[in-house]
């Protein structure tokens, strides 16, 4: 017994050091698993508020870019609207609002990135929307140019987003001109380039092909833009990895949309019943 | 009491400087200085060691809070805080009896330089190793460590030079 006391007395600093280091390692591992609740994240009240304040300052420097982006998106939407109007402009013009037939699948919540990062291997963003505004875990985050990430922690007023520039991110994606799908990952090197793997060898891919989300998960709707193919692998490698240049400049993003899937619970329950 | 308050304020200022200004520099797209570890270089030896270890852990943890990195800053900062004593013993040739009278400012610049460089590189290497969380891209990791260390050291010595001139 005495010896134990001597031991503790002698190495008390080292033991304290070890204790704190183990706690740090626990936090690191906790941060790397998607499905666990996180203790350390920038989505808590204090850091969220501070980031909100600092982004209010830095916003002024991006006003020009933001305006241009909004303008571009407006033009795109207006063109789509005209297209729909011309299709609707037929004799059959009857408005039916029937909750059984009219079935909305997604709702959009506007948000703003108040903290952005892209230089690490595991990047996280913070947005200024939380549970209070209906943003929960595992929702898609996009902007007009393409995908950005998936929410991963959601607190009262702020949420943390796991960026696509995170080595843990895996997103279902497909070619725009065919239905061959693969998985979108990031190798941690260049923040403009992501990788599409596991795409079947039958898929006919050429440089410049557009890649969009596949819609085979409950998170992303189908057809959200991702990027274009810049380099094909030689087809002999086993995972058939393709380099894709993102449409988004991940170092310069401001206003985003969080997409809520209204059918998620139903689809999830189907998946669960399959396992039983 | 007053001194302790002073250290807490310095720590808070360093963390805020780190997360709001220095974390956004990203020279060449990824090189950042991590100047908050200056707190560990300068924390006096005669203070309670438990308090020092705890402060450095908290400091790292606060940077982690802001940069969503789990506990990597806490780990790296605590590590150099613990090993600091060993380096002081070997570089400055001090024994336990000298610690109450030890003052970094009175030491020759060469030794001070070695001390700061070794601690900085150790901290940055651990930081980037944990950030990478694998042994892939190992050459990238070493390059990152090198560039960031050089940046941190440049900024640290420049700041040190300016502030010590102003005080005298």
Coordinates of N, CA and C in Angstrom, one line a residue, chain B residues 16-155:
Chain B
X16 N -8.0 33.7 -28.9 CA -8.8 34.5 -29.9 C -8.0 34.9 -31.1
X17 N -6.8 35.4 -30.8 CA -5.9 35.8 -31.9 C -5.7 34.6 -32.9
X18 N -5.5 33.4 -32.3 CA -5.2 32.2 -33.1 C -6.5 31.9 -34.0
X19 N -7.6 31.8 -33.3 CA -8.8 31.2 -34.1 C -9.4 32.2 -35.0
X20 N -9.3 33.5 -34.7 CA -10.0 34.5 -35.6 C -9.1 35.1 -36.6
X21 N -7.8 35.2 -36.4 CA -7.0 35.8 -37.3 C -6.0 34.8 -38.0
X22 N -5.2 34.1 -37.1 CA -4.2 33.3 -37.7 C -4.7 32.1 -38.4
X23 N -5.8 31.5 -37.9 CA -6.4 30.3 -38.6 C -6.9 30.7 -40.0
X24 N -7.1 32.0 -40.3 CA -7.6 32.3 -41.6 C -6.5 32.8 -42.6
X25 N -5.2 32.7 -42.2 CA -4.2 33.2 -43.0 C -4.0 32.2 -44.2
X26 N -3.8 30.9 -43.9 CA -3.7 29.9 -45.0 C -2.8 30.3 -46.2
X27 N -1.6 30.6 -45.8 CA -0.6 30.9 -46.9 C -0.4 29.7 -47.8
X28 N -0.4 30.0 -49.1 CA -0.4 28.9 -50.2 C -1.5 27.9 -50.0
X29 N -2.6 28.3 -49.4 CA -3.7 27.4 -49.3 C -3.8 26.6 -48.1
X30 N -2.7 26.3 -47.4 CA -2.8 25.5 -46.2 C -1.8 25.8 -45.1
X31 N -0.9 26.7 -45.2 CA 0.1 26.9 -44.2 C -0.4 28.0 -43.2
X32 N -0.5 27.5 -41.9 CA -1.0 28.4 -40.8 C 0.1 28.5 -39.7
X33 N 0.2 29.7 -39.1 CA 1.1 29.7 -37.9 C 0.2 29.3 -36.7
X34 N 0.9 28.7 -35.7 CA 0.2 28.4 -34.5 C 0.9 29.1 -33.3
X35 N 0.6 30.3 -33.1 CA 1.4 31.1 -32.2 C 0.9 31.0 -30.8
X36 N -0.2 30.4 -30.5 CA -0.7 30.3 -29.1 C 0.2 29.5 -28.2
X37 N 1.1 28.7 -28.8 CA 2.0 27.9 -28.0 C 3.1 28.8 -27.3
X38 N 3.2 30.1 -27.7 CA 4.1 31.0 -27.0 C 3.8 31.0 -25.5
X39 N 2.5 30.8 -25.1 CA 2.0 30.7 -23.7 C 2.9 29.7 -23.0
X40 N 3.1 28.5 -23.6 CA 3.9 27.4 -23.0 C 5.4 27.8 -22.8
X41 N 5.9 28.5 -23.8 CA 7.3 28.9 -23.7 C 7.5 29.8 -22.5
X42 N 6.6 30.7 -22.3 CA 6.9 31.8 -21.3 C 6.3 31.5 -19.9
X43 N 5.5 30.5 -19.8 CA 4.9 30.3 -18.5 C 6.0 30.0 -17.5
X44 N 6.0 30.8 -16.3 CA 7.1 30.7 -15.4 C 7.2 29.3 -14.7
X45 N 8.4 28.9 -14.4 CA 8.6 27.6 -13.9 C 8.2 27.5 -12.5
X46 N 8.3 28.6 -11.7 CA 8.0 28.5 -10.3 C 6.6 28.2 -9.9
X47 N 5.7 28.4 -10.9 CA 4.3 28.2 -10.6 C 4.0 26.7 -10.4
X48 N 2.8 26.4 -9.9 CA 2.4 25.1 -9.6 C 2.3 24.3 -11.0
X49 N 2.9 23.1 -11.0 CA 2.9 22.4 -12.2 C 1.6 21.8 -12.7
X50 N 0.8 21.4 -11.7 CA -0.6 20.9 -12.1 C -1.3 22.0 -12.8
X51 N -1.2 23.2 -12.3 CA -2.0 24.3 -12.8 C -1.5 24.6 -14.3
X52 N -0.2 24.5 -14.4 CA 0.4 24.7 -15.8 C -0.1 23.7 -16.8
X53 N 0.0 22.4 -16.4 CA -0.5 21.4 -17.3 C -2.0 21.6 -17.6
X54 N -2.7 21.9 -16.6 CA -4.2 22.1 -16.8 C -4.5 23.2 -17.7
X55 N -3.8 24.3 -17.5 CA -3.9 25.5 -18.3 C -3.6 25.2 -19.8
X56 N -2.5 24.5 -20.0 CA -2.1 24.3 -21.4 C -3.1 23.3 -22.1
X57 N -3.6 22.4 -21.3 CA -4.6 21.5 -21.8 C -5.9 22.3 -22.2
X58 N -6.3 23.1 -21.3 CA -7.5 23.9 -21.6 C -7.3 24.8 -22.8
X59 N -6.1 25.4 -22.9 CA -5.9 26.3 -24.0 C -6.0 25.5 -25.4
X60 N -5.4 24.3 -25.4 CA -5.5 23.5 -26.6 C -6.9 23.2 -26.9
X61 N -7.7 22.8 -25.8 CA -9.1 22.4 -25.9 C -9.9 23.6 -26.5
X62 N -9.6 24.8 -26.1 CA -10.4 25.9 -26.6 C -10.1 26.1 -28.1
X63 N -8.9 26.0 -28.5 CA -8.6 26.1 -29.9 C -9.3 25.0 -30.7
X64 N -9.4 23.8 -30.1 CA -10.1 22.6 -30.7 C -11.6 23.0 -30.8
X65 N -12.1 23.6 -29.8 CA -13.5 24.0 -29.9 C -13.8 24.8 -31.2
X66 N -12.9 25.7 -31.4 CA -13.2 26.6 -32.5 C -12.8 26.0 -33.9
X67 N -11.9 25.0 -33.9 CA -11.5 24.5 -35.2 C -12.0 23.1 -35.4
X68 N -13.0 22.6 -34.6 CA -13.6 21.3 -34.8 C -12.7 20.2 -35.0
X69 N -11.7 20.1 -34.2 CA -10.6 19.1 -34.4 C -10.6 18.0 -33.3
X70 N -11.6 17.9 -32.5 CA -11.6 16.8 -31.5 C -10.7 17.3 -30.4
X71 N -9.6 16.7 -30.2 CA -8.7 17.1 -29.1 C -7.2 17.2 -29.6
X72 N -7.0 17.4 -30.9 CA -5.6 17.4 -31.3 C -4.7 18.5 -30.8
X73 N -5.3 19.7 -30.7 CA -4.5 20.8 -30.1 C -4.3 20.6 -28.7
X74 N -5.3 20.1 -28.0 CA -5.1 19.8 -26.5 C -4.0 18.8 -26.3
X75 N -4.0 17.7 -27.1 CA -3.0 16.7 -27.0 C -1.6 17.2 -27.3
X76 N -1.4 17.9 -28.4 CA -0.1 18.4 -28.8 C 0.4 19.5 -27.8
X77 N -0.5 20.4 -27.3 CA -0.1 21.4 -26.4 C 0.3 20.8 -25.1
X78 N -0.5 19.9 -24.6 CA -0.2 19.3 -23.3 C 1.1 18.5 -23.4
X79 N 1.4 17.9 -24.5 CA 2.6 17.1 -24.7 C 3.9 18.0 -24.5
X80 N 3.9 19.2 -25.2 CA 5.0 20.1 -25.1 C 5.1 20.7 -23.7
X81 N 3.9 20.9 -23.1 CA 3.9 21.5 -21.7 C 4.6 20.5 -20.8
X82 N 4.3 19.2 -21.0 CA 4.9 18.2 -20.1 C 6.4 18.1 -20.3
X83 N 6.8 18.0 -21.6 CA 8.2 17.8 -21.9 C 9.1 19.0 -21.8
X84 N 8.5 20.2 -21.6 CA 9.2 21.4 -21.5 C 10.3 21.3 -20.5
X85 N 10.0 20.7 -19.3 CA 10.9 20.7 -18.2 C 12.2 19.9 -18.6
X86 N 12.0 18.8 -19.4 CA 13.2 18.1 -19.8 C 14.1 18.9 -20.7
X87 N 13.5 19.7 -21.6 CA 14.3 20.5 -22.6 C 15.0 21.6 -21.8
X88 N 14.3 22.2 -20.8 CA 14.9 23.3 -20.0 C 16.1 22.7 -19.3
X89 N 16.0 21.5 -18.8 CA 17.1 20.8 -18.1 C 18.3 20.6 -19.0
X90 N 18.0 20.1 -20.2 CA 19.1 19.8 -21.1 C 19.7 21.0 -21.9
X91 N 18.8 21.9 -22.3 CA 19.3 23.0 -23.1 C 20.0 24.1 -22.2
X92 N 19.3 24.5 -21.2 CA 19.9 25.5 -20.3 C 20.7 25.0 -19.2
X93 N 20.9 23.7 -19.1 CA 21.7 23.1 -18.1 C 21.3 23.5 -16.7
X94 N 20.0 23.4 -16.4 CA 19.5 23.9 -15.1 C 19.1 22.6 -14.3
X95 N 19.3 22.7 -13.0 CA 18.8 21.7 -12.1 C 17.6 22.2 -11.3
X96 N 17.0 21.3 -10.5 CA 15.8 21.7 -9.8 C 15.9 22.9 -8.9
X97 N 17.1 23.1 -8.3 CA 17.4 24.2 -7.4 C 17.3 25.6 -8.1
X98 N 17.6 25.6 -9.4 CA 17.7 26.8 -10.2 C 16.4 27.4 -10.6
X99 N 15.3 26.5 -10.6 CA 14.1 26.8 -11.2 C 13.4 28.1 -10.7
X100 N 13.4 28.3 -9.3 CA 12.8 29.5 -8.8 C 13.4 30.8 -9.4
X101 N 14.7 30.8 -9.8 CA 15.3 32.0 -10.2 C 15.5 32.0 -11.8
X102 N 14.9 31.0 -12.4 CA 15.0 30.9 -13.9 C 14.2 32.0 -14.6
X103 N 14.9 32.7 -15.5 CA 14.2 33.7 -16.3 C 14.7 33.6 -17.7
X104 N 13.7 33.3 -18.6 CA 14.0 33.1 -20.0 C 14.7 34.3 -20.6
X105 N 14.4 35.5 -20.2 CA 14.9 36.7 -20.9 C 16.4 36.9 -20.6
X106 N 16.9 36.3 -19.5 CA 18.3 36.5 -19.1 C 19.2 35.4 -19.8
X107 N 18.5 34.5 -20.4 CA 19.3 33.4 -21.1 C 19.9 33.9 -22.4
X108 N 21.0 33.3 -22.8 CA 21.6 33.7 -24.2 C 20.6 33.4 -25.3
X109 N 20.6 34.2 -26.3 CA 19.6 34.0 -27.4 C 19.7 32.6 -28.1
X110 N 21.0 32.1 -28.3 CA 21.2 30.8 -28.9 C 20.4 29.7 -28.3
X111 N 20.5 29.7 -26.9 CA 19.8 28.6 -26.2 C 18.3 28.8 -26.3
X112 N 17.9 30.0 -26.1 CA 16.5 30.3 -26.2 C 15.9 29.9 -27.5
X113 N 16.7 30.2 -28.6 CA 16.3 29.8 -30.0 C 16.1 28.3 -30.1
X114 N 17.1 27.6 -29.6 CA 17.0 26.1 -29.7 C 15.8 25.6 -29.0
X115 N 15.6 26.1 -27.8 CA 14.4 25.7 -26.9 C 13.1 25.9 -27.7
X116 N 12.9 27.1 -28.3 CA 11.7 27.5 -28.9 C 11.5 26.6 -30.2
X117 N 12.6 26.4 -31.0 CA 12.5 25.7 -32.2 C 12.1 24.2 -31.9
X118 N 12.8 23.6 -30.9 CA 12.5 22.2 -30.7 C 11.1 22.0 -30.2
X119 N 10.6 22.9 -29.3 CA 9.2 22.7 -28.8 C 8.2 23.0 -30.0
X120 N 8.5 24.0 -30.8 CA 7.6 24.3 -31.9 C 7.5 23.1 -32.9
X121 N 8.6 22.6 -33.3 CA 8.6 21.5 -34.3 C 7.9 20.2 -33.7
X122 N 8.2 19.9 -32.4 CA 7.5 18.8 -31.7 C 6.0 19.0 -31.8
X123 N 5.6 20.2 -31.3 CA 4.1 20.5 -31.3 C 3.5 20.3 -32.7
X124 N 4.1 20.9 -33.7 CA 3.5 20.9 -35.0 C 3.5 19.5 -35.6
X125 N 4.6 18.7 -35.3 CA 4.6 17.4 -35.9 C 3.4 16.5 -35.3
X126 N 3.3 16.6 -34.0 CA 2.2 15.9 -33.3 C 0.8 16.3 -33.8
X127 N 0.7 17.7 -33.9 CA -0.5 18.3 -34.4 C -0.9 17.7 -35.8
X128 N 0.0 17.8 -36.7 CA -0.3 17.3 -38.1 C -0.5 15.8 -38.2
X129 N 0.3 15.1 -37.4 CA 0.1 13.6 -37.4 C -1.3 13.3 -36.9
X130 N -1.8 13.9 -35.9 CA -3.1 13.6 -35.4 C -4.2 14.2 -36.3
X131 N -3.9 15.3 -37.0 CA -4.9 15.9 -37.9 C -5.1 15.0 -39.1
X132 N -3.9 14.4 -39.5 CA -4.0 13.5 -40.7 C -4.6 12.2 -40.3
X133 N -4.4 11.7 -39.1 CA -5.0 10.5 -38.5 C -4.7 9.2 -39.2
X134 N -3.6 9.3 -40.1 CA -3.2 8.0 -40.7 C -1.8 8.3 -41.2
X135 N -1.2 7.2 -41.7 CA 0.2 7.4 -42.3 C 0.2 7.6 -43.8
X136 N -1.0 7.8 -44.4 CA -1.0 8.2 -45.8 C -0.5 9.6 -45.9
X137 N -0.1 10.0 -47.0 CA 0.4 11.4 -47.3 C 1.5 11.8 -46.3
X138 N 2.3 10.9 -45.9 CA 3.3 11.2 -44.9 C 4.3 12.3 -45.3
X139 N 4.6 12.3 -46.6 CA 5.5 13.4 -47.1 C 4.8 14.7 -46.9
X140 N 3.5 14.8 -47.2 CA 2.8 16.0 -47.1 C 2.8 16.5 -45.6
X141 N 2.7 15.5 -44.7 CA 2.7 15.8 -43.3 C 4.0 16.5 -42.9
X142 N 5.1 15.9 -43.4 CA 6.4 16.5 -43.0 C 6.6 17.9 -43.6
X143 N 6.1 18.0 -44.8 CA 6.2 19.4 -45.5 C 5.4 20.4 -44.7
X144 N 4.2 20.0 -44.3 CA 3.3 20.8 -43.6 C 3.9 21.3 -42.3
X145 N 4.5 20.3 -41.6 CA 5.2 20.6 -40.3 C 6.3 21.6 -40.5
X146 N 7.1 21.4 -41.6 CA 8.2 22.2 -41.9 C 7.8 23.7 -42.1
X147 N 6.8 23.8 -43.1 CA 6.4 25.1 -43.5 C 5.7 25.9 -42.3
X148 N 4.8 25.2 -41.6 CA 4.1 25.8 -40.5 C 5.1 26.2 -39.4
X149 N 6.0 25.3 -39.2 CA 7.0 25.6 -38.1 C 7.8 26.9 -38.4
X150 N 8.2 27.0 -39.7 CA 9.0 28.2 -40.1 C 8.1 29.4 -40.0
X151 N 6.9 29.3 -40.4 CA 6.0 30.5 -40.3 C 5.8 30.9 -38.8
X152 N 5.5 29.9 -38.0 CA 5.2 30.1 -36.6 C 6.5 30.8 -36.0
X153 N 7.7 30.2 -36.3 CA 8.9 30.7 -35.6 C 9.2 32.2 -36.1
X154 N 9.0 32.4 -37.4 CA 9.2 33.8 -37.9 C 8.3 34.8 -37.1
X155 N 7.0 34.4 -37.1 CA 6.1 35.3 -36.4 C 6.4 35.5 -34.9

